[in-house]
PDB file of C-alpha atoms in Angstrom:
ATOM      1  CA  MET A 370       0.000   0.000   0.000  1.00  0.00           C
ATOM      2  CA  LYS A 371       1.408   3.409  -0.919  1.00  0.00           C
ATOM      3  CA  LEU A 372       2.385   5.741   1.918  1.00  0.00           C
ATOM      4  CA  ARG A 373      -0.048   8.383   0.674  1.00  0.00           C
ATOM      5  CA  THR A 374      -2.989   6.013   0.960  1.00  0.00           C
ATOM      6  CA  ILE A 375      -1.837   4.838   4.397  1.00  0.00           C
ATOM      7  CA  CYS A 376      -1.811   8.433   5.638  1.00  0.00           C
ATOM      8  CA  ILE A 377      -5.305   9.093   4.320  1.00  0.00           C
ATOM      9  CA  LEU A 378      -6.618   5.966   5.989  1.00  0.00           C
ATOM     10  CA  LEU A 379      -4.920   6.986   9.221  1.00  0.00           C
ATOM     11  CA  ALA A 380      -6.755  10.309   9.098  1.00  0.00           C
ATOM     12  CA  LEU A 381      -9.987   8.352   9.439  1.00  0.00           C
ATOM     13  CA  ILE A 382      -9.035   7.114  12.909  1.00  0.00           C
ATOM     14  CA  MET A 383      -9.855   9.995  15.216  1.00  0.00           C
ATOM     15  CA  ALA A 384     -10.115   8.473  18.696  1.00  0.00           C
ATOM     16  CA  VAL A 385      -7.421   5.899  19.259  1.00  0.00           C
ATOM     17  CA  SER A 386      -4.330   5.386  21.404  1.00  0.00           C
ATOM     18  CA  LEU A 387      -0.981   6.810  20.491  1.00  0.00           C
ATOM     19  CA  VAL A 388      -0.407   5.689  16.928  1.00  0.00           C
ATOM     20  CA  VAL A 389       2.705   5.313  14.829  1.00  0.00           C
ATOM     21  CA  VAL A 390       2.946   4.425  11.157  1.00  0.00           C
ATOM     22  CA  SER A 391       4.829   1.201  10.639  1.00  0.00           C
ATOM     23  CA  CYS A 392       7.798   0.954   8.299  1.00  0.00           C
ATOM     24  CA  GLY A 393       6.920  -2.617   7.277  1.00  0.00           C
ATOM     25  CA  GLY A 394       4.914  -4.030   4.381  1.00  0.00           C
ATOM     26  CA  ASN A 395       1.223  -4.857   4.282  1.00  0.00           C
ATOM     27  CA  ASN A 396       0.284  -8.285   2.939  1.00  0.00           C
ATOM     28  CA  GLY A 397       1.614 -10.970   5.292  1.00  0.00           C
ATOM     29  CA  ASP A 398       0.212 -13.603   7.619  1.00  0.00           C
ATOM     30  CA  THR A 399      -0.795 -12.779  11.159  1.00  0.00           C
ATOM     31  CA  SER A 400       1.123 -14.006  14.203  1.00  0.00           C
ATOM     32  CA  LYS A 401      -0.016 -17.104  16.067  1.00  0.00           C
ATOM     33  CA  GLU A 402       0.615 -15.184  19.295  1.00  0.00           C
ATOM     34  CA  SER A 403      -2.111 -12.693  18.429  1.00  0.00           C
ATOM     35  CA  ALA A 404      -5.865 -12.592  18.154  1.00  0.00           C
ATOM     36  CA  SER A 405      -7.429 -10.663  15.270  1.00  0.00           C
ATOM     37  CA  ALA A 406     -10.843  -9.090  14.926  1.00  0.00           C
ATOM     38  CA  ASP A 407     -12.719  -7.715  11.902  1.00  0.00           C
ATOM     39  CA  ILE A 408     -14.852  -4.885  13.241  1.00  0.00           C
ATOM     40  CA  SER A 409     -16.418  -3.670  10.005  1.00  0.00           C
ATOM     41  CA  GLY A 410     -19.864  -5.174  10.657  1.00  0.00           C
ATOM     42  CA  GLN A 411     -22.569  -4.184  13.098  1.00  0.00           C
ATOM     43  CA  SER A 412     -22.517  -5.706  16.570  1.00  0.00           C
ATOM     44  CA  ASP A 413     -25.131  -8.320  17.359  1.00  0.00           C
ATOM     45  CA  ASN A 414     -27.123  -5.841  19.409  1.00  0.00           C
ATOM     46  CA  SER A 415     -26.858  -2.982  16.908  1.00  0.00           C
ATOM     47  CA  ALA A 416     -30.620  -2.830  16.480  1.00  0.00           C
ATOM     48  CA  ASP A 417     -31.065  -2.103  20.176  1.00  0.00           C
ATOM     49  CA  ASN A 418     -28.358   0.585  20.065  1.00  0.00           C
ATOM     50  CA  SER A 419     -29.501   2.363  16.907  1.00  0.00           C
ATOM     51  CA  GLU A 420     -30.252   6.062  17.194  1.00  0.00           C
ATOM     52  CA  VAL A 421     -31.721   8.691  14.936  1.00  0.00           C
ATOM     53  CA  ILE A 422     -28.866  10.248  12.969  1.00  0.00           C
ATOM     54  CA  SER A 423     -28.812  14.011  13.489  1.00  0.00           C
ATOM     55  CA  SER A 424     -27.905  16.505  10.790  1.00  0.00           C
ATOM     56  CA  GLU A 425     -24.473  16.904  12.394  1.00  0.00           C
ATOM     57  CA  GLU A 426     -23.837  13.142  12.412  1.00  0.00           C
ATOM     58  CA  SER A 427     -24.855  12.905   8.766  1.00  0.00           C
ATOM     59  CA  GLN A 428     -21.973  15.144   7.706  1.00  0.00           C
ATOM     60  CA  ALA A 429     -18.784  13.636   6.365  1.00  0.00           C
ATOM     61  CA  LEU A 430     -16.423  12.503   9.104  1.00  0.00           C
ATOM     62  CA  VAL A 431     -13.357  13.774   7.264  1.00  0.00           C
ATOM     63  CA  PRO A 432     -14.582  16.466   4.832  1.00  0.00           C
ATOM     64  CA  HIS A 433     -11.175  17.326   3.361  1.00  0.00           C
ATOM     65  CA  LEU A 434     -10.848  13.799   1.960  1.00  0.00           C
ATOM     66  CA  ASP A 435     -13.565  14.615  -0.571  1.00  0.00           C
ATOM     67  CA  ASP A 436     -10.990  16.540  -2.613  1.00  0.00           C
ATOM     68  CA  THR A 437      -8.285  13.861  -2.680  1.00  0.00           C
ATOM     69  CA  GLY A 438      -9.606  12.099  -5.750  1.00  0.00           C
ATOM     70  CA  LEU A 439      -8.660   8.739  -4.274  1.00  0.00           C
ATOM     71  CA  ASN A 440     -10.920   5.718  -4.375  1.00  0.00           C
ATOM     72  CA  LEU A 441     -10.619   4.064  -0.953  1.00  0.00           C
ATOM     73  CA  ASN A 442     -13.461   1.616  -1.469  1.00  0.00           C
ATOM     74  CA  GLY A 443     -12.442  -1.873  -0.423  1.00  0.00           C
ATOM     75  CA  LYS A 444      -9.320  -0.762   1.455  1.00  0.00           C
ATOM     76  CA  VAL A 445      -8.478  -2.319   4.823  1.00  0.00           C
ATOM     77  CA  PHE A 446      -6.663  -0.261   7.444  1.00  0.00           C
ATOM     78  CA  LYS A 447      -5.203  -2.600  10.032  1.00  0.00           C
ATOM     79  CA  ILE A 448      -3.673  -1.543  13.344  1.00  0.00           C
ATOM     80  CA  LEU A 449      -1.418  -3.744  15.455  1.00  0.00           C
ATOM     81  CA  ALA A 450      -2.208  -3.218  19.132  1.00  0.00           C
ATOM     82  CA  MET A 451      -1.105  -4.589  22.470  1.00  0.00           C
ATOM     83  CA  ASP A 452      -3.579  -6.231  24.819  1.00  0.00           C
ATOM     84  CA  ASN A 453      -2.690  -6.015  28.506  1.00  0.00           C
ATOM     85  CA  HIS A 454      -6.342  -6.514  29.440  1.00  0.00           C
ATOM     86  CA  GLN A 455      -6.807  -2.855  30.359  1.00  0.00           C
ATOM     87  CA  LEU A 456     -10.196  -1.226  29.905  1.00  0.00           C
ATOM     88  CA  TYR A 457     -10.772  -0.027  26.312  1.00  0.00           C
ATOM     89  CA  GLN A 458      -7.145  -0.685  25.367  1.00  0.00           C
ATOM     90  CA  VAL A 459      -8.148  -2.536  22.199  1.00  0.00           C
ATOM     91  CA  GLU A 460     -11.815  -1.553  22.140  1.00  0.00           C
ATOM     92  CA  GLN A 461     -10.997   2.126  21.574  1.00  0.00           C
ATOM     93  CA  ILE A 462      -9.921   1.101  18.082  1.00  0.00           C
ATOM     94  CA  CYS A 463     -12.590  -1.404  17.162  1.00  0.00           C
ATOM     95  CA  GLY A 464     -15.524  -1.036  19.537  1.00  0.00           C
ATOM     96  CA  TYR A 465     -16.502  -4.623  20.251  1.00  0.00           C
ATOM     97  CA  TYR A 466     -13.367  -6.735  20.277  1.00  0.00           C
ATOM     98  CA  ARG A 467     -14.168 -10.400  19.712  1.00  0.00           C
ATOM     99  CA  PRO A 468     -11.104 -12.638  19.817  1.00  0.00           C
ATOM    100  CA  GLU A 469     -11.559 -16.155  18.530  1.00  0.00           C
ATOM    101  CA  GLY A 470     -13.543 -18.340  20.913  1.00  0.00           C
ATOM    102  CA  ASN A 471     -15.263 -15.446  22.693  1.00  0.00           C
ATOM    103  CA  GLU A 472     -18.376 -14.357  20.825  1.00  0.00           C
ATOM    104  CA  GLU A 473     -20.227 -12.901  23.801  1.00  0.00           C
ATOM    105  CA  ILE A 474     -21.445  -9.366  23.079  1.00  0.00           C
ATOM    106  CA  GLU A 475     -21.918  -6.906  25.914  1.00  0.00           C
ATOM    107  CA  ASP A 476     -23.930  -3.707  25.863  1.00  0.00           C
ATOM    108  CA  ASP A 477     -21.427  -0.883  26.374  1.00  0.00           C
ATOM    109  CA  PRO A 478     -22.231   2.691  25.230  1.00  0.00           C
ATOM    110  CA  VAL A 479     -18.562   3.581  24.636  1.00  0.00           C
ATOM    111  CA  LYS A 480     -17.858   0.484  22.574  1.00  0.00           C
ATOM    112  CA  THR A 481     -21.104   1.006  20.680  1.00  0.00           C
ATOM    113  CA  ALA A 482     -20.128   4.599  19.830  1.00  0.00           C
ATOM    114  CA  ILE A 483     -16.755   3.450  18.482  1.00  0.00           C
ATOM    115  CA  GLN A 484     -18.423   0.637  16.562  1.00  0.00           C
ATOM    116  CA  ASN A 485     -20.833   3.140  15.017  1.00  0.00           C
ATOM    117  CA  ARG A 486     -17.956   5.426  14.042  1.00  0.00           C
ATOM    118  CA  ASN A 487     -16.182   2.582  12.269  1.00  0.00           C
ATOM    119  CA  ASN A 488     -19.381   1.588  10.504  1.00  0.00           C
ATOM    120  CA  LYS A 489     -19.813   5.190   9.364  1.00  0.00           C
ATOM    121  CA  ILE A 490     -16.280   5.176   7.969  1.00  0.00           C
ATOM    122  CA  LEU A 491     -17.105   1.983   6.110  1.00  0.00           C
ATOM    123  CA  ASP A 492     -20.318   3.471   4.734  1.00  0.00           C
ATOM    124  CA  GLU A 493     -18.785   6.803   3.689  1.00  0.00           C
ATOM    125  CA  TYR A 494     -15.372   5.748   2.424  1.00  0.00           C
ATOM    126  CA  GLY A 495     -15.536   1.979   1.947  1.00  0.00           C
ATOM    127  CA  VAL A 496     -12.658   1.475   4.396  1.00  0.00           C
ATOM    128  CA  THR A 497     -12.697  -1.430   6.839  1.00  0.00           C
ATOM    129  CA  ILE A 498     -10.862  -0.909  10.124  1.00  0.00           C
ATOM    130  CA  GLU A 499      -9.280  -4.003  11.615  1.00  0.00           C
ATOM    131  CA  VAL A 500      -7.216  -4.569  14.726  1.00  0.00           C
ATOM    132  CA  GLU A 501      -4.831  -7.332  15.705  1.00  0.00           C
ATOM    133  CA  ALA A 502      -3.926  -7.476  19.382  1.00  0.00           C
ATOM    134  CA  CYS A 503      -0.724  -9.090  20.608  1.00  0.00           C
ATOM    135  CA  GLU A 504      -0.905 -10.640  24.052  1.00  0.00           C
ATOM    136  CA  GLY A 505       1.331  -8.456  26.205  1.00  0.00           C
ATOM    137  CA  TYR A 506       4.302  -6.159  25.693  1.00  0.00           C
ATOM    138  CA  ASP A 507       6.941  -8.758  24.787  1.00  0.00           C
ATOM    139  CA  ALA A 508       4.867 -10.314  22.013  1.00  0.00           C
ATOM    140  CA  PHE A 509       3.995  -6.850  20.676  1.00  0.00           C
ATOM    141  CA  VAL A 510       7.583  -5.579  20.510  1.00  0.00           C
ATOM    142  CA  THR A 511       8.876  -8.862  19.094  1.00  0.00           C
ATOM    143  CA  ARG A 512       6.217  -8.766  16.393  1.00  0.00           C
ATOM    144  CA  VAL A 513       7.061  -5.197  15.371  1.00  0.00           C
ATOM    145  CA  LYS A 514      10.792  -5.883  15.188  1.00  0.00           C
ATOM    146  CA  ASN A 515      10.387  -9.157  13.312  1.00  0.00           C
ATOM    147  CA  ASP A 516       8.063  -7.503  10.793  1.00  0.00           C
ATOM    148  CA  PHE A 517      10.310  -4.511  10.135  1.00  0.00           C
ATOM    149  CA  LEU A 518      11.878  -5.803   6.919  1.00  0.00           C
ATOM    150  CA  ASP A 519       9.046  -8.133   5.934  1.00  0.00           C
ATOM    151  CA  PRO A 520       7.451  -6.900   2.670  1.00  0.00           C
ATOM    152  CA  ASP A 521       4.291  -8.891   3.366  1.00  0.00           C
ATOM    153  CA  VAL A 522       3.259  -7.341   6.696  1.00  0.00           C
ATOM    154  CA  ASP A 523      -0.509  -6.803   6.656  1.00  0.00           C
ATOM    155  CA  TYR A 524      -0.872  -3.883   9.117  1.00  0.00           C
ATOM    156  CA  GLN A 525      -0.196  -0.222   8.401  1.00  0.00           C
ATOM    157  CA  ALA A 526       0.207   1.231  11.911  1.00  0.00           C
ATOM    158  CA  PHE A 527       0.664   0.120  15.493  1.00  0.00           C
ATOM    159  CA  CYS A 528      -0.461   1.721  18.721  1.00  0.00           C
ATOM    160  CA  GLY A 529       0.028   1.548  22.458  1.00  0.00           C
ATOM    161  CA  GLY A 530       1.224   3.577  25.431  1.00  0.00           C
ATOM    162  CA  SER A 531       3.996   6.115  24.897  1.00  0.00           C
ATOM    163  CA  ASN A 532       6.281   4.251  27.307  1.00  0.00           C
ATOM    164  CA  PHE A 533       6.066   1.202  25.029  1.00  0.00           C
ATOM    165  CA  LEU A 534       6.290   3.054  21.711  1.00  0.00           C
ATOM    166  CA  ALA A 535       9.118   5.463  22.551  1.00  0.00           C
ATOM    167  CA  PRO A 536      11.894   2.819  22.360  1.00  0.00           C
ATOM    168  CA  LEU A 537      10.579   1.671  18.978  1.00  0.00           C
ATOM    169  CA  THR A 538      10.709   5.212  17.593  1.00  0.00           C
ATOM    170  CA  ILE A 539      14.277   5.686  18.818  1.00  0.00           C
ATOM    171  CA  GLU A 540      15.335   2.441  17.145  1.00  0.00           C
ATOM    172  CA  GLY A 541      13.881   3.571  13.813  1.00  0.00           C
ATOM    173  CA  TYR A 542      10.820   1.362  13.496  1.00  0.00           C
ATOM    174  CA  THR A 543       8.446   4.254  12.736  1.00  0.00           C
ATOM    175  CA  LEU A 544       7.942   7.019  10.189  1.00  0.00           C
ATOM    176  CA  ASP A 545       7.934  10.773  10.785  1.00  0.00           C
ATOM    177  CA  PHE A 546       4.435  12.269  10.517  1.00  0.00           C
ATOM    178  CA  TYR A 547       5.845  15.741   9.819  1.00  0.00           C
ATOM    179  CA  GLY A 548       8.044  14.342   7.074  1.00  0.00           C
ATOM    180  CA  MET A 549       5.090  13.051   5.068  1.00  0.00           C
ATOM    181  CA  GLY A 550       4.170  16.501   3.752  1.00  0.00           C
ATOM    182  CA  ASP A 551       0.858  18.008   2.688  1.00  0.00           C
ATOM    183  CA  LYS A 552       0.186  15.179   0.229  1.00  0.00           C
ATOM    184  CA  SER A 553      -0.431  12.823   3.140  1.00  0.00           C
ATOM    185  CA  TYR A 554      -3.787  14.560   3.836  1.00  0.00           C
ATOM    186  CA  LEU A 555      -3.320  13.822   7.535  1.00  0.00           C
ATOM    187  CA  ALA A 556      -4.294  17.434   8.323  1.00  0.00           C
ATOM    188  CA  LEU A 557      -2.399  17.416  11.614  1.00  0.00           C
ATOM    189  CA  ASP A 558      -3.853  20.803  12.568  1.00  0.00           C
ATOM    190  CA  GLU A 559      -7.447  19.524  12.521  1.00  0.00           C
ATOM    191  CA  GLU A 560      -9.566  19.162  15.640  1.00  0.00           C
ATOM    192  CA  TRP A 561      -9.423  15.366  15.811  1.00  0.00           C
ATOM    193  CA  TRP A 562      -5.710  15.435  16.678  1.00  0.00           C
ATOM    194  CA  ASP A 563      -4.629  16.397  20.199  1.00  0.00           C
ATOM    195  CA  PRO A 564      -2.462  19.547  19.814  1.00  0.00           C
ATOM    196  CA  VAL A 565      -1.053  19.371  23.358  1.00  0.00           C
ATOM    197  CA  THR A 566       0.235  15.828  22.967  1.00  0.00           C
ATOM    198  CA  GLN A 567       1.473  16.638  19.486  1.00  0.00           C
ATOM    199  CA  GLY A 568       3.566  19.494  20.848  1.00  0.00           C
ATOM    200  CA  GLN A 569       4.931  17.372  23.677  1.00  0.00           C
ATOM    201  CA  MET A 570       5.771  14.434  21.411  1.00  0.00           C
ATOM    202  CA  SER A 571       7.534  16.413  18.663  1.00  0.00           C
ATOM    203  CA  ILE A 572      11.329  16.400  18.834  1.00  0.00           C
ATOM    204  CA  GLY A 573      13.483  18.645  16.657  1.00  0.00           C
ATOM    205  CA  GLY A 574      10.736  19.147  14.098  1.00  0.00           C
ATOM    206  CA  HIS A 575       9.887  15.437  13.921  1.00  0.00           C
ATOM    207  CA  LEU A 576       6.784  13.624  15.129  1.00  0.00           C
ATOM    208  CA  PHE A 577       6.852   9.848  15.491  1.00  0.00           C
ATOM    209  CA  MET A 578       3.813   9.342  17.757  1.00  0.00           C
ATOM    210  CA  ILE A 579       0.378  10.929  17.657  1.00  0.00           C
ATOM    211  CA  ASN A 580      -3.058  10.459  19.196  1.00  0.00           C
ATOM    212  CA  GLY A 581      -6.591  11.676  18.667  1.00  0.00           C
ATOM    213  CA  ASP A 582      -8.494  14.230  20.700  1.00  0.00           C
ATOM    214  CA  LEU A 583     -10.199  11.504  22.737  1.00  0.00           C
ATOM    215  CA  LEU A 584      -7.850   9.021  24.405  1.00  0.00           C
ATOM    216  CA  LEU A 585      -9.928   6.566  26.406  1.00  0.00           C
ATOM    217  CA  THR A 586      -7.045   4.810  28.135  1.00  0.00           C
ATOM    218  CA  ASP A 587      -5.724   8.157  29.332  1.00  0.00           C
ATOM    219  CA  ASP A 588      -9.050   8.963  31.002  1.00  0.00           C
ATOM    220  CA  GLU A 589      -9.329   5.457  32.423  1.00  0.00           C
ATOM    221  CA  GLN A 590      -5.810   5.579  33.868  1.00  0.00           C
ATOM    222  CA  THR A 591      -5.711   9.146  35.199  1.00  0.00           C
ATOM    223  CA  LYS A 592      -3.014   9.297  37.874  1.00  0.00           C
ATOM    224  CA  CYS A 593      -2.630  11.377  41.021  1.00  0.00           C
ATOM    225  CA  MET A 594      -0.192  11.651  43.916  1.00  0.00           C
ATOM    226  CA  PHE A 595      -0.934  11.834  47.632  1.00  0.00           C
ATOM    227  CA  PHE A 596       1.508  13.244  50.162  1.00  0.00           C
ATOM    228  CA  ASN A 597       1.526  14.225  53.820  1.00  0.00           C
ATOM    229  CA  LYS A 598       1.734  18.028  53.987  1.00  0.00           C
ATOM    230  CA  ASP A 599       2.921  18.040  57.601  1.00  0.00           C
ATOM    231  CA  ILE A 600       5.850  15.727  56.871  1.00  0.00           C
ATOM    232  CA  VAL A 601       6.857  17.769  53.814  1.00  0.00           C
ATOM    233  CA  GLU A 602       6.640  21.086  55.671  1.00  0.00           C
ATOM    234  CA  ASN A 603       8.590  19.713  58.644  1.00  0.00           C
ATOM    235  CA  HIS A 604      11.443  18.635  56.371  1.00  0.00           C
ATOM    236  CA  LEU A 605      11.586  21.602  53.982  1.00  0.00           C
ATOM    237  CA  GLY A 606      15.154  22.729  53.339  1.00  0.00           C
ATOM    238  CA  GLN A 607      16.703  19.694  54.997  1.00  0.00           C
ATOM    239  CA  SER A 608      17.501  17.770  51.810  1.00  0.00           C
ATOM    240  CA  VAL A 609      17.398  18.059  48.034  1.00  0.00           C
ATOM    241  CA  ALA A 610      14.147  16.092  47.991  1.00  0.00           C
ATOM    242  CA  PHE A 611      12.513  18.700  50.229  1.00  0.00           C
ATOM    243  CA  GLU A 612      14.178  21.797  48.833  1.00  0.00           C
ATOM    244  CA  LYS A 613      10.830  23.269  47.769  1.00  0.00           C
ATOM    245  CA  HIS A 614       7.231  22.615  48.696  1.00  0.00           C
ATOM    246  CA  PRO A 615       5.464  20.544  45.978  1.00  0.00           C
ATOM    247  CA  TYR A 616       2.865  23.299  45.575  1.00  0.00           C
ATOM    248  CA  GLN A 617       5.613  25.836  44.919  1.00  0.00           C
ATOM    249  CA  LEU A 618       7.247  23.548  42.370  1.00  0.00           C
ATOM    250  CA  VAL A 619       3.962  23.490  40.462  1.00  0.00           C
ATOM    251  CA  ARG A 620       3.567  27.280  40.673  1.00  0.00           C
ATOM    252  CA  ASP A 621       7.119  27.767  39.395  1.00  0.00           C
ATOM    253  CA  GLY A 622       6.608  25.321  36.534  1.00  0.00           C
ATOM    254  CA  GLU A 623       9.281  22.988  37.883  1.00  0.00           C
ATOM    255  CA  TRP A 624       7.092  19.982  38.703  1.00  0.00           C
ATOM    256  CA  THR A 625       8.016  16.969  36.598  1.00  0.00           C
TER     257      THR A 625
END
């Protein structure tokens, strides 16, 4: 698949984890360590979840693609993901994830919304979104590295947490989003990309990881820190660790 087409297909995915474009090919066999799911069809309970489409929902999902002149009908955009059994880790790509041997369908409004988005992409552009989830970090990284020079790899991007993807970008397993140019039609300044994360992830004018404006795993895994104010205040100035009050570090922009 040409890089230009890959970029256009990637622009259709507006609410997924951090995504990188793979440097591999696109037509190979899937790994035995992974479970794959075709999420192009309606879920079994789609009739119960159907809603009246508003005028806003009836508009094109990605309007600027209308001027590309490309025929995407019949294309498959496949994402390699990592499954650590965290909430919505795989489902944020495909909605209802049904690995082989588990056909039970649950009624989840978030998964249904993602499923409906993917169905809308299929209806409007003829593009089927698929996901293949490797079981755990080791299998995921091994798969990416083994597929790097394989011309028959059948996925076009892979996604996961930044702590897992960062080493792969450093080792050269990804492409630079900024280096793809205007012809990629990614429209990186559009509202479906998160500008804050994009600014934080760019290094020296290069961008190797990107995510949409809605990152479900980020909301599900929001982190906080608790500390004992009395202990901190009693030890202020007595060591490097207590040189400043945590509140003051935040006010001074020095909290990391």
